[in-house]
Amino acid sequence: MSFAEPLHDIAHLGGIELFTPRFERSLWYFHDLLGMEVVHRNGSSAYLRGWGDHSVSTLKLTSADRPGVGCIAWRTVSPQALERRAEAITADGLAIGWTNGDFGRGRSFRFCDPDGHLMELYFEEQKYDPPARLRSALKNQPQKYTGRGVGVRRTDHLALLAADVGRNRRFAESTLGFQLREQVLFEQGKREIGSWMSPNAIHHQLAYVADVKGGHGRLHHISMWVDNREDVLRAADILVENAIFVEAGPSKHNNSQGFYLYSYEPGGNRVEIYSGSYLVLAPDWRPVTWNEEERGSGTYWGAPLPESFIQYATPDIEPPGRKSDSLDLPVFF
Ligand SMILES: [Fe+2]
């Protein structure tokens, strides 16, 4: 059996920048309703963290004309790994170049994935030093659990849309070193609908799914972790009581076995509250592939995902010259 030496140059998802046309309302959603802390503000951006995030900030909210995803940051395992991945990305022709780093981070290497999503790699980061009011009684916990709102523990993953899922999946595997965990392949494996990948034991930190509207650089959702299913149910109560649109769930996916709830934050971006799932520790993991029949509705149980789950992403666009409802994609995630 052939076995390619795994690449372990990327450690984890470091942070996601989210664009919002309703900045103060989005900030209210993430701070008051999801229970995240604001650690820094500058210009048109605010930097937030979950109580269990070890990085100083994992979510950057930026005021913009339209919702969508900004820069997606990945932390490397070492300064040497950062240099190695920068060289590999440059060889792929996708480099943008070096920056001095965003808030809380050192020198960073910016690039685009093949679909055009902006990303960056960094190694150096500022350690989180909580103010006295947020210091935990537990030495090994980065911040006090405040119990405010949903109380999300950390930023877990994100799902991006791509015009060519296979091309982006190959880039993530071969150039970034991510491990493919699960895949949806139609037409006897000829049509790649979605791929779920990770650089670490978390089931997936990055997913690419086919963009039914033929766009580029779009966001399907970001996902925030809570420790148990009861927290997901409680999140549904909190969000509905605050007039937040709940699109789907709480229910359980077949792929990833995740227990989910999808809402739209006030800026229009889809945000998942997520728990369950499973870890993958095997270096020779065999990706799980689902075909049309096996995939079904994308849910293990619970109500089917609505049509908006396929059609809506940020920024929202009109399908170019075709009726999007003629496309035969099922729902997934
Ligand atoms: Fe997700």
mmCIF file of C-alpha atoms and ligand atoms in Angstrom:
data_model
loop_
_atom_site.group_PDB
_atom_site.id
_atom_site.type_symbol
_atom_site.label_atom_id
_atom_site.label_comp_id
_atom_site.label_asym_id
_atom_site.label_seq_id
_atom_site.Cartn_x
_atom_site.Cartn_y
_atom_site.Cartn_z
ATOM 1 C CA MET A 1 0.000 0.000 0.000
ATOM 2 C CA SER A 2 1.441 3.363 -0.960
ATOM 3 C CA PHE A 3 1.270 6.025 1.703
ATOM 4 C CA ALA A 4 2.323 9.605 1.057
ATOM 5 C CA GLU A 5 4.190 11.289 3.903
ATOM 6 C CA PRO A 6 1.656 13.664 5.522
ATOM 7 C CA LEU A 7 2.363 17.383 5.508
ATOM 8 C CA HIS A 8 1.918 18.890 8.943
ATOM 9 C CA ASP A 9 2.863 22.490 8.287
ATOM 10 C CA ILE A 10 -0.493 24.040 9.192
ATOM 11 C CA ALA A 11 -1.696 23.732 12.769
ATOM 12 C CA HIS A 12 -5.223 25.135 12.792
ATOM 13 C CA LEU A 13 -7.704 27.717 11.647
ATOM 14 C CA GLY A 14 -6.517 30.962 13.206
ATOM 15 C CA GLY A 15 -9.293 33.369 12.394
ATOM 16 C CA ILE A 16 -12.005 34.442 9.984
ATOM 17 C CA GLU A 17 -12.797 37.963 8.845
ATOM 18 C CA LEU A 18 -16.487 38.529 8.242
ATOM 19 C CA PHE A 19 -17.821 41.486 6.251
ATOM 20 C CA THR A 20 -21.054 43.031 7.434
ATOM 21 C CA PRO A 21 -23.178 45.910 6.140
ATOM 22 C CA ARG A 22 -24.795 46.184 9.615
ATOM 23 C CA PHE A 23 -21.710 46.389 11.775
ATOM 24 C CA GLU A 24 -23.219 47.360 15.138
ATOM 25 C CA ARG A 25 -26.036 44.803 14.842
ATOM 26 C CA SER A 26 -23.561 42.086 13.864
ATOM 27 C CA LEU A 27 -21.417 43.032 16.844
ATOM 28 C CA TRP A 28 -24.511 42.739 19.066
ATOM 29 C CA TYR A 29 -25.207 39.262 17.629
ATOM 30 C CA PHE A 30 -21.704 37.942 18.291
ATOM 31 C CA HIS A 31 -21.174 39.695 21.641
ATOM 32 C CA ASP A 32 -24.585 39.684 23.296
ATOM 33 C CA LEU A 33 -26.221 36.656 21.726
ATOM 34 C CA LEU A 34 -23.293 34.298 21.034
ATOM 35 C CA GLY A 35 -21.384 35.499 24.100
ATOM 36 C CA MET A 36 -18.073 36.326 22.465
ATOM 37 C CA GLU A 37 -15.709 38.979 23.856
ATOM 38 C CA VAL A 38 -14.471 42.013 21.954
ATOM 39 C CA VAL A 39 -10.710 42.204 22.485
ATOM 40 C CA HIS A 40 -9.762 45.005 20.116
ATOM 41 C CA ARG A 41 -11.229 47.615 17.778
ATOM 42 C CA ASN A 42 -9.641 49.658 15.057
ATOM 43 C CA GLY A 43 -11.099 51.685 12.216
ATOM 44 C CA SER A 44 -13.961 49.710 10.792
ATOM 45 C CA SER A 45 -13.144 46.380 12.467
ATOM 46 C CA ALA A 46 -13.728 44.617 15.786
ATOM 47 C CA TYR A 47 -11.825 41.518 16.937
ATOM 48 C CA LEU A 48 -13.642 38.861 18.951
ATOM 49 C CA ARG A 49 -12.939 35.578 20.702
ATOM 50 C CA GLY A 50 -14.796 32.653 22.233
ATOM 51 C CA TRP A 51 -14.123 31.838 25.893
ATOM 52 C CA GLY A 52 -12.185 28.702 24.950
ATOM 53 C CA ASP A 53 -10.163 30.176 22.094
ATOM 54 C CA HIS A 54 -6.444 30.040 22.823
ATOM 55 C CA SER A 55 -5.660 32.617 20.149
ATOM 56 C CA VAL A 56 -6.249 36.201 21.179
ATOM 57 C CA SER A 57 -8.927 36.613 18.498
ATOM 58 C CA THR A 58 -10.569 34.185 16.060
ATOM 59 C CA LEU A 59 -13.226 36.392 14.486
ATOM 60 C CA LYS A 60 -12.777 39.797 12.901
ATOM 61 C CA LEU A 61 -15.881 41.770 12.013
ATOM 62 C CA THR A 62 -15.373 44.416 9.346
ATOM 63 C CA SER A 63 -17.873 46.986 8.173
ATOM 64 C CA ALA A 64 -18.473 46.656 4.423
ATOM 65 C CA ASP A 65 -21.089 47.313 1.752
ATOM 66 C CA ARG A 66 -21.936 43.637 1.384
ATOM 67 C CA PRO A 67 -21.700 40.570 3.625
ATOM 68 C CA GLY A 68 -19.168 37.853 2.872
ATOM 69 C CA VAL A 69 -15.839 36.528 3.993
ATOM 70 C CA GLY A 70 -12.630 38.584 4.174
ATOM 71 C CA CYS A 71 -9.274 37.098 5.048
ATOM 72 C CA ILE A 72 -9.147 33.525 6.389
ATOM 73 C CA ALA A 73 -6.060 32.985 8.565
ATOM 74 C CA TRP A 74 -4.284 29.691 9.253
ATOM 75 C CA ARG A 75 -1.554 29.253 11.834
ATOM 76 C CA THR A 76 1.473 27.196 10.862
ATOM 77 C CA VAL A 77 3.293 24.824 13.238
ATOM 78 C CA SER A 78 6.584 26.783 13.107
ATOM 79 C CA PRO A 79 8.348 29.694 11.399
ATOM 80 C CA GLN A 80 10.021 27.160 9.103
ATOM 81 C CA ALA A 81 6.664 25.694 8.123
ATOM 82 C CA LEU A 82 5.445 29.187 7.294
ATOM 83 C CA GLU A 83 8.377 29.686 4.910
ATOM 84 C CA ARG A 84 7.847 26.256 3.337
ATOM 85 C CA ARG A 85 4.154 26.826 2.674
ATOM 86 C CA ALA A 86 4.818 30.338 1.346
ATOM 87 C CA GLU A 87 7.259 28.843 -1.167
ATOM 88 C CA ALA A 88 4.799 26.142 -2.196
ATOM 89 C CA ILE A 89 1.945 28.631 -2.662
ATOM 90 C CA THR A 90 4.213 30.912 -4.651
ATOM 91 C CA ALA A 91 5.127 27.977 -6.891
ATOM 92 C CA ASP A 92 1.397 27.441 -7.464
ATOM 93 C CA GLY A 93 1.102 31.035 -8.670
ATOM 94 C CA LEU A 94 -1.369 32.026 -5.950
ATOM 95 C CA ALA A 95 0.803 34.295 -3.794
ATOM 96 C CA ILE A 96 -0.106 37.873 -2.912
ATOM 97 C CA GLY A 97 2.813 38.564 -0.569
ATOM 98 C CA TRP A 98 3.974 39.264 2.963
ATOM 99 C CA THR A 99 2.328 41.637 5.424
ATOM 100 C CA ASN A 100 3.350 42.699 8.927
ATOM 101 C CA GLY A 101 0.348 40.810 10.276
ATOM 102 C CA ASP A 102 -3.114 41.650 11.525
ATOM 103 C CA PHE A 103 -3.934 42.382 15.175
ATOM 104 C CA GLY A 104 -2.337 39.812 17.484
ATOM 105 C CA ARG A 105 -0.229 38.195 14.763
ATOM 106 C CA GLY A 106 3.265 38.473 13.373
ATOM 107 C CA ARG A 107 4.471 38.460 9.783
ATOM 108 C CA SER A 108 1.859 36.874 7.533
ATOM 109 C CA PHE A 109 1.826 35.487 4.028
ATOM 110 C CA ARG A 110 -1.246 36.328 1.974
ATOM 111 C CA PHE A 111 -2.593 34.364 -0.961
ATOM 112 C CA CYS A 112 -5.804 33.383 -2.699
ATOM 113 C CA ASP A 113 -7.164 29.883 -3.034
ATOM 114 C CA PRO A 114 -7.920 28.881 -6.649
ATOM 115 C CA ASP A 115 -11.515 30.146 -6.311
ATOM 116 C CA GLY A 116 -10.346 33.573 -5.134
ATOM 117 C CA HIS A 117 -10.943 33.455 -1.372
ATOM 118 C CA LEU A 118 -8.357 35.565 0.456
ATOM 119 C CA MET A 119 -6.247 33.622 2.962
ATOM 120 C CA GLU A 120 -3.083 34.104 4.989
ATOM 121 C CA LEU A 121 -0.586 32.028 6.947
ATOM 122 C CA TYR A 122 1.215 33.154 10.086
ATOM 123 C CA PHE A 123 3.086 31.610 12.984
ATOM 124 C CA GLU A 124 3.806 34.289 15.575
ATOM 125 C CA GLU A 125 0.860 35.297 17.667
ATOM 126 C CA GLN A 126 0.250 37.333 20.772
ATOM 127 C CA LYS A 127 -0.805 35.204 23.733
ATOM 128 C CA TYR A 128 -4.159 36.097 25.184
ATOM 129 C CA ASP A 129 -3.850 37.911 28.484
ATOM 130 C CA PRO A 130 -7.374 38.356 29.878
ATOM 131 C CA PRO A 131 -8.334 41.433 31.869
ATOM 132 C CA ALA A 132 -9.072 40.718 35.540
ATOM 133 C CA ARG A 133 -12.822 40.498 34.942
ATOM 134 C CA LEU A 134 -12.274 37.674 32.418
ATOM 135 C CA ARG A 135 -9.559 35.711 34.232
ATOM 136 C CA SER A 136 -10.574 32.104 34.842
ATOM 137 C CA ALA A 137 -10.164 30.332 38.170
ATOM 138 C CA LEU A 138 -8.852 27.444 36.080
ATOM 139 C CA LYS A 139 -5.186 27.857 35.240
ATOM 140 C CA ASN A 140 -5.566 25.903 32.039
ATOM 141 C CA GLN A 141 -8.524 27.863 30.652
ATOM 142 C CA PRO A 142 -7.679 30.935 28.596
ATOM 143 C CA GLN A 143 -10.690 32.921 29.733
ATOM 144 C CA LYS A 144 -13.568 32.759 32.164
ATOM 145 C CA TYR A 145 -16.811 31.189 30.942
ATOM 146 C CA THR A 146 -19.119 34.151 31.261
ATOM 147 C CA GLY A 147 -22.429 32.385 30.660
ATOM 148 C CA ARG A 148 -23.623 35.202 28.430
ATOM 149 C CA GLY A 149 -25.983 34.181 25.628
ATOM 150 C CA VAL A 150 -25.128 31.013 23.712
ATOM 151 C CA GLY A 151 -21.597 31.052 25.175
ATOM 152 C CA VAL A 152 -19.792 29.665 22.114
ATOM 153 C CA ARG A 153 -16.502 28.089 23.078
ATOM 154 C CA ARG A 154 -14.483 28.650 19.906
ATOM 155 C CA THR A 155 -14.505 29.250 16.186
ATOM 156 C CA ASP A 156 -14.578 25.745 14.686
ATOM 157 C CA HIS A 157 -14.681 25.792 10.881
ATOM 158 C CA LEU A 158 -15.991 27.443 7.748
ATOM 159 C CA ALA A 159 -17.558 26.321 4.485
ATOM 160 C CA LEU A 160 -16.732 28.112 1.253
ATOM 161 C CA LEU A 161 -18.425 27.886 -2.107
ATOM 162 C CA ALA A 162 -16.286 27.223 -5.161
ATOM 163 C CA ALA A 163 -16.967 27.037 -8.867
ATOM 164 C CA ASP A 164 -14.549 24.077 -9.120
ATOM 165 C CA VAL A 165 -14.551 22.078 -5.890
ATOM 166 C CA GLY A 166 -11.947 19.570 -7.085
ATOM 167 C CA ARG A 167 -9.364 22.201 -7.948
ATOM 168 C CA ASN A 168 -9.685 23.848 -4.532
ATOM 169 C CA ARG A 169 -9.691 20.516 -2.707
ATOM 170 C CA ARG A 170 -6.484 19.468 -4.509
ATOM 171 C CA PHE A 171 -4.849 22.784 -3.562
ATOM 172 C CA ALA A 172 -5.840 22.349 0.092
ATOM 173 C CA GLU A 173 -4.535 18.777 0.120
ATOM 174 C CA SER A 174 -1.304 19.087 -1.833
ATOM 175 C CA THR A 175 -0.185 22.649 -1.096
ATOM 176 C CA LEU A 176 -1.622 23.294 2.365
ATOM 177 C CA GLY A 177 -1.409 19.677 3.580
ATOM 178 C CA PHE A 178 -5.016 19.277 4.686
ATOM 179 C CA GLN A 179 -6.433 15.766 5.043
ATOM 180 C CA LEU A 180 -9.610 14.980 3.128
ATOM 181 C CA ARG A 181 -12.211 13.616 5.557
ATOM 182 C CA GLU A 182 -15.461 13.263 3.613
ATOM 183 C CA GLN A 183 -16.646 13.928 0.099
ATOM 184 C CA VAL A 184 -19.845 14.008 -1.928
ATOM 185 C CA LEU A 185 -19.315 12.666 -5.443
ATOM 186 C CA PHE A 186 -22.109 12.308 -8.007
ATOM 187 C CA GLU A 187 -22.283 10.592 -11.410
ATOM 188 C CA GLN A 188 -20.115 7.597 -10.464
ATOM 189 C CA GLY A 189 -17.494 9.844 -8.923
ATOM 190 C CA LYS A 190 -17.135 12.176 -11.894
ATOM 191 C CA ARG A 191 -18.807 15.208 -10.329
ATOM 192 C CA GLU A 192 -17.332 16.598 -7.104
ATOM 193 C CA ILE A 193 -20.075 18.329 -5.122
ATOM 194 C CA GLY A 194 -18.344 18.918 -1.813
ATOM 195 C CA SER A 195 -15.179 18.122 0.140
ATOM 196 C CA TRP A 196 -14.526 18.454 3.880
ATOM 197 C CA MET A 197 -10.924 18.799 5.053
ATOM 198 C CA SER A 198 -8.781 19.546 8.078
ATOM 199 C CA PRO A 199 -5.166 20.177 9.070
ATOM 200 C CA ASN A 200 -5.714 18.620 12.521
ATOM 201 C CA ALA A 201 -7.926 16.186 14.443
ATOM 202 C CA ILE A 202 -11.062 18.341 14.161
ATOM 203 C CA HIS A 203 -13.304 16.631 11.626
ATOM 204 C CA HIS A 204 -13.217 19.562 9.195
ATOM 205 C CA GLN A 205 -11.965 23.105 9.460
ATOM 206 C CA LEU A 206 -12.472 23.899 5.775
ATOM 207 C CA ALA A 207 -15.168 22.742 3.381
ATOM 208 C CA TYR A 208 -15.559 23.503 -0.302
ATOM 209 C CA VAL A 209 -18.978 23.042 -1.843
ATOM 210 C CA ALA A 210 -20.132 23.682 -5.423
ATOM 211 C CA ASP A 211 -21.463 27.195 -6.012
ATOM 212 C CA VAL A 212 -24.812 26.627 -7.753
ATOM 213 C CA LYS A 213 -24.818 30.231 -8.946
ATOM 214 C CA GLY A 214 -21.390 30.001 -10.526
ATOM 215 C CA GLY A 215 -19.867 32.687 -8.316
ATOM 216 C CA HIS A 216 -16.379 32.991 -6.870
ATOM 217 C CA GLY A 217 -14.997 33.750 -3.438
ATOM 218 C CA ARG A 218 -18.280 33.279 -1.614
ATOM 219 C CA LEU A 219 -19.052 32.113 1.911
ATOM 220 C CA HIS A 220 -21.601 29.473 2.823
ATOM 221 C CA HIS A 221 -21.186 29.653 6.597
ATOM 222 C CA ILE A 222 -18.889 30.003 9.546
ATOM 223 C CA SER A 223 -19.305 27.665 12.491
ATOM 224 C CA MET A 224 -18.986 28.213 16.224
ATOM 225 C CA TRP A 225 -18.504 25.297 18.609
ATOM 226 C CA VAL A 226 -20.461 24.555 21.779
ATOM 227 C CA ASP A 227 -19.699 21.578 23.996
ATOM 228 C CA ASN A 228 -22.978 19.702 23.850
ATOM 229 C CA ARG A 229 -26.275 19.303 22.082
ATOM 230 C CA GLU A 230 -28.247 20.988 24.861
ATOM 231 C CA ASP A 231 -26.294 24.175 24.160
ATOM 232 C CA VAL A 232 -27.421 23.994 20.518
ATOM 233 C CA LEU A 233 -31.068 23.675 21.600
ATOM 234 C CA ARG A 234 -30.614 26.549 24.035
ATOM 235 C CA ALA A 235 -29.058 28.614 21.233
ATOM 236 C CA ALA A 236 -32.239 28.120 19.189
ATOM 237 C CA ASP A 237 -34.317 29.591 22.040
ATOM 238 C CA ILE A 238 -31.964 32.545 22.504
ATOM 239 C CA LEU A 239 -31.780 33.386 18.802
ATOM 240 C CA VAL A 240 -35.536 33.116 18.194
ATOM 241 C CA GLU A 241 -36.283 35.241 21.280
ATOM 242 C CA ASN A 242 -34.064 37.923 19.766
ATOM 243 C CA ALA A 243 -35.720 37.843 16.325
ATOM 244 C CA ILE A 244 -32.756 36.177 14.616
ATOM 245 C CA PHE A 245 -33.716 34.118 11.579
ATOM 246 C CA VAL A 246 -33.131 30.412 12.187
ATOM 247 C CA GLU A 247 -32.809 28.762 8.798
ATOM 248 C CA ALA A 248 -32.362 25.115 9.772
ATOM 249 C CA GLY A 249 -32.040 22.803 12.731
ATOM 250 C CA PRO A 250 -31.449 21.866 15.402
ATOM 251 C CA SER A 251 -30.807 18.571 13.605
ATOM 252 C CA LYS A 252 -28.002 16.121 12.921
ATOM 253 C CA HIS A 253 -25.973 15.861 9.706
ATOM 254 C CA ASN A 254 -24.958 12.530 8.230
ATOM 255 C CA ASN A 255 -21.635 13.890 6.972
ATOM 256 C CA SER A 256 -19.459 14.775 10.018
ATOM 257 C CA GLN A 257 -22.257 13.658 12.385
ATOM 258 C CA GLY A 258 -22.470 17.280 13.474
ATOM 259 C CA PHE A 259 -25.419 18.544 15.512
ATOM 260 C CA TYR A 260 -26.298 21.909 13.987
ATOM 261 C CA LEU A 261 -28.316 25.084 14.002
ATOM 262 C CA TYR A 262 -28.027 27.621 11.176
ATOM 263 C CA SER A 263 -28.951 31.272 11.621
ATOM 264 C CA TYR A 264 -28.279 34.472 9.690
ATOM 265 C CA GLU A 265 -26.443 37.111 11.679
ATOM 266 C CA PRO A 266 -27.853 40.636 11.134
ATOM 267 C CA GLY A 267 -25.315 41.387 8.395
ATOM 268 C CA GLY A 268 -26.674 38.463 6.369
ATOM 269 C CA ASN A 269 -23.939 35.862 6.854
ATOM 270 C CA ARG A 270 -24.959 32.320 7.764
ATOM 271 C CA VAL A 271 -23.619 31.246 11.170
ATOM 272 C CA GLU A 272 -23.753 27.670 12.446
ATOM 273 C CA ILE A 273 -23.877 26.684 16.114
ATOM 274 C CA TYR A 274 -22.286 23.256 16.144
ATOM 275 C CA SER A 275 -21.492 20.331 18.424
ATOM 276 C CA GLY A 276 -21.036 16.571 18.297
ATOM 277 C CA SER A 277 -19.078 15.502 15.208
ATOM 278 C CA TYR A 278 -16.054 13.238 15.669
ATOM 279 C CA LEU A 279 -12.276 13.536 15.777
ATOM 280 C CA VAL A 280 -9.919 11.928 13.267
ATOM 281 C CA LEU A 281 -6.517 10.847 14.571
ATOM 282 C CA ALA A 282 -5.500 8.321 11.900
ATOM 283 C CA PRO A 283 -2.684 9.479 9.612
ATOM 284 C CA ASP A 284 -3.946 7.069 6.929
ATOM 285 C CA TRP A 285 -7.614 8.047 7.175
ATOM 286 C CA ARG A 286 -9.630 6.843 4.205
ATOM 287 C CA PRO A 287 -11.952 9.622 3.041
ATOM 288 C CA VAL A 288 -15.624 8.713 3.305
ATOM 289 C CA THR A 289 -17.426 9.190 0.000
ATOM 290 C CA TRP A 290 -21.173 9.654 -0.370
ATOM 291 C CA ASN A 291 -22.992 9.210 -3.684
ATOM 292 C CA GLU A 292 -26.422 10.502 -4.723
ATOM 293 C CA GLU A 293 -28.384 7.734 -3.017
ATOM 294 C CA GLU A 294 -26.295 7.571 0.152
ATOM 295 C CA ARG A 295 -26.201 11.295 0.602
ATOM 296 C CA GLY A 296 -29.932 11.789 0.720
ATOM 297 C CA SER A 297 -30.972 15.142 2.132
ATOM 298 C CA GLY A 298 -27.712 15.668 4.003
ATOM 299 C CA THR A 299 -29.422 15.139 7.328
ATOM 300 C CA TYR A 300 -29.183 12.052 9.492
ATOM 301 C CA TRP A 301 -32.456 12.942 11.161
ATOM 302 C CA GLY A 302 -34.541 16.028 11.662
ATOM 303 C CA ALA A 303 -36.275 18.283 9.181
ATOM 304 C CA PRO A 304 -34.808 18.457 5.669
ATOM 305 C CA LEU A 305 -32.598 21.446 4.920
ATOM 306 C CA PRO A 306 -34.511 24.189 3.080
ATOM 307 C CA GLU A 307 -33.935 25.307 -0.506
ATOM 308 C CA SER A 308 -32.311 28.506 0.787
ATOM 309 C CA PHE A 309 -29.496 26.357 2.125
ATOM 310 C CA ILE A 310 -28.393 25.712 -1.467
ATOM 311 C CA GLN A 311 -29.379 29.020 -2.972
ATOM 312 C CA TYR A 312 -28.205 31.552 -0.405
ATOM 313 C CA ALA A 313 -24.592 32.472 0.309
ATOM 314 C CA THR A 314 -22.735 35.714 0.909
ATOM 315 C CA PRO A 315 -22.431 37.927 -0.945
ATOM 316 C CA ASP A 316 -25.709 36.958 -2.584
ATOM 317 C CA ILE A 317 -25.654 37.004 -6.380
ATOM 318 C CA GLU A 318 -28.010 36.226 -9.215
ATOM 319 C CA PRO A 319 -27.216 33.119 -11.222
ATOM 320 C CA PRO A 320 -25.757 34.207 -14.566
ATOM 321 C CA GLY A 321 -28.267 33.499 -17.313
ATOM 322 C CA ARG A 322 -29.849 30.419 -15.888
ATOM 323 C CA LYS A 323 -32.508 29.312 -13.500
ATOM 324 C CA SER A 324 -30.715 28.154 -10.388
ATOM 325 C CA ASP A 325 -33.622 25.945 -9.413
ATOM 326 C CA SER A 326 -32.892 23.843 -12.484
ATOM 327 C CA LEU A 327 -29.675 22.615 -10.893
ATOM 328 C CA ASP A 328 -30.054 19.250 -9.243
ATOM 329 C CA LEU A 329 -27.874 19.701 -6.202
ATOM 330 C CA PRO A 330 -29.148 18.271 -2.954
ATOM 331 C CA VAL A 331 -28.510 19.899 0.360
ATOM 332 C CA PHE A 332 -25.509 18.926 2.417
ATOM 333 C CA PHE A 333 -23.035 19.981 5.158
HETATM 334 FE FE FE B 1 -20.558 23.570 9.134
#
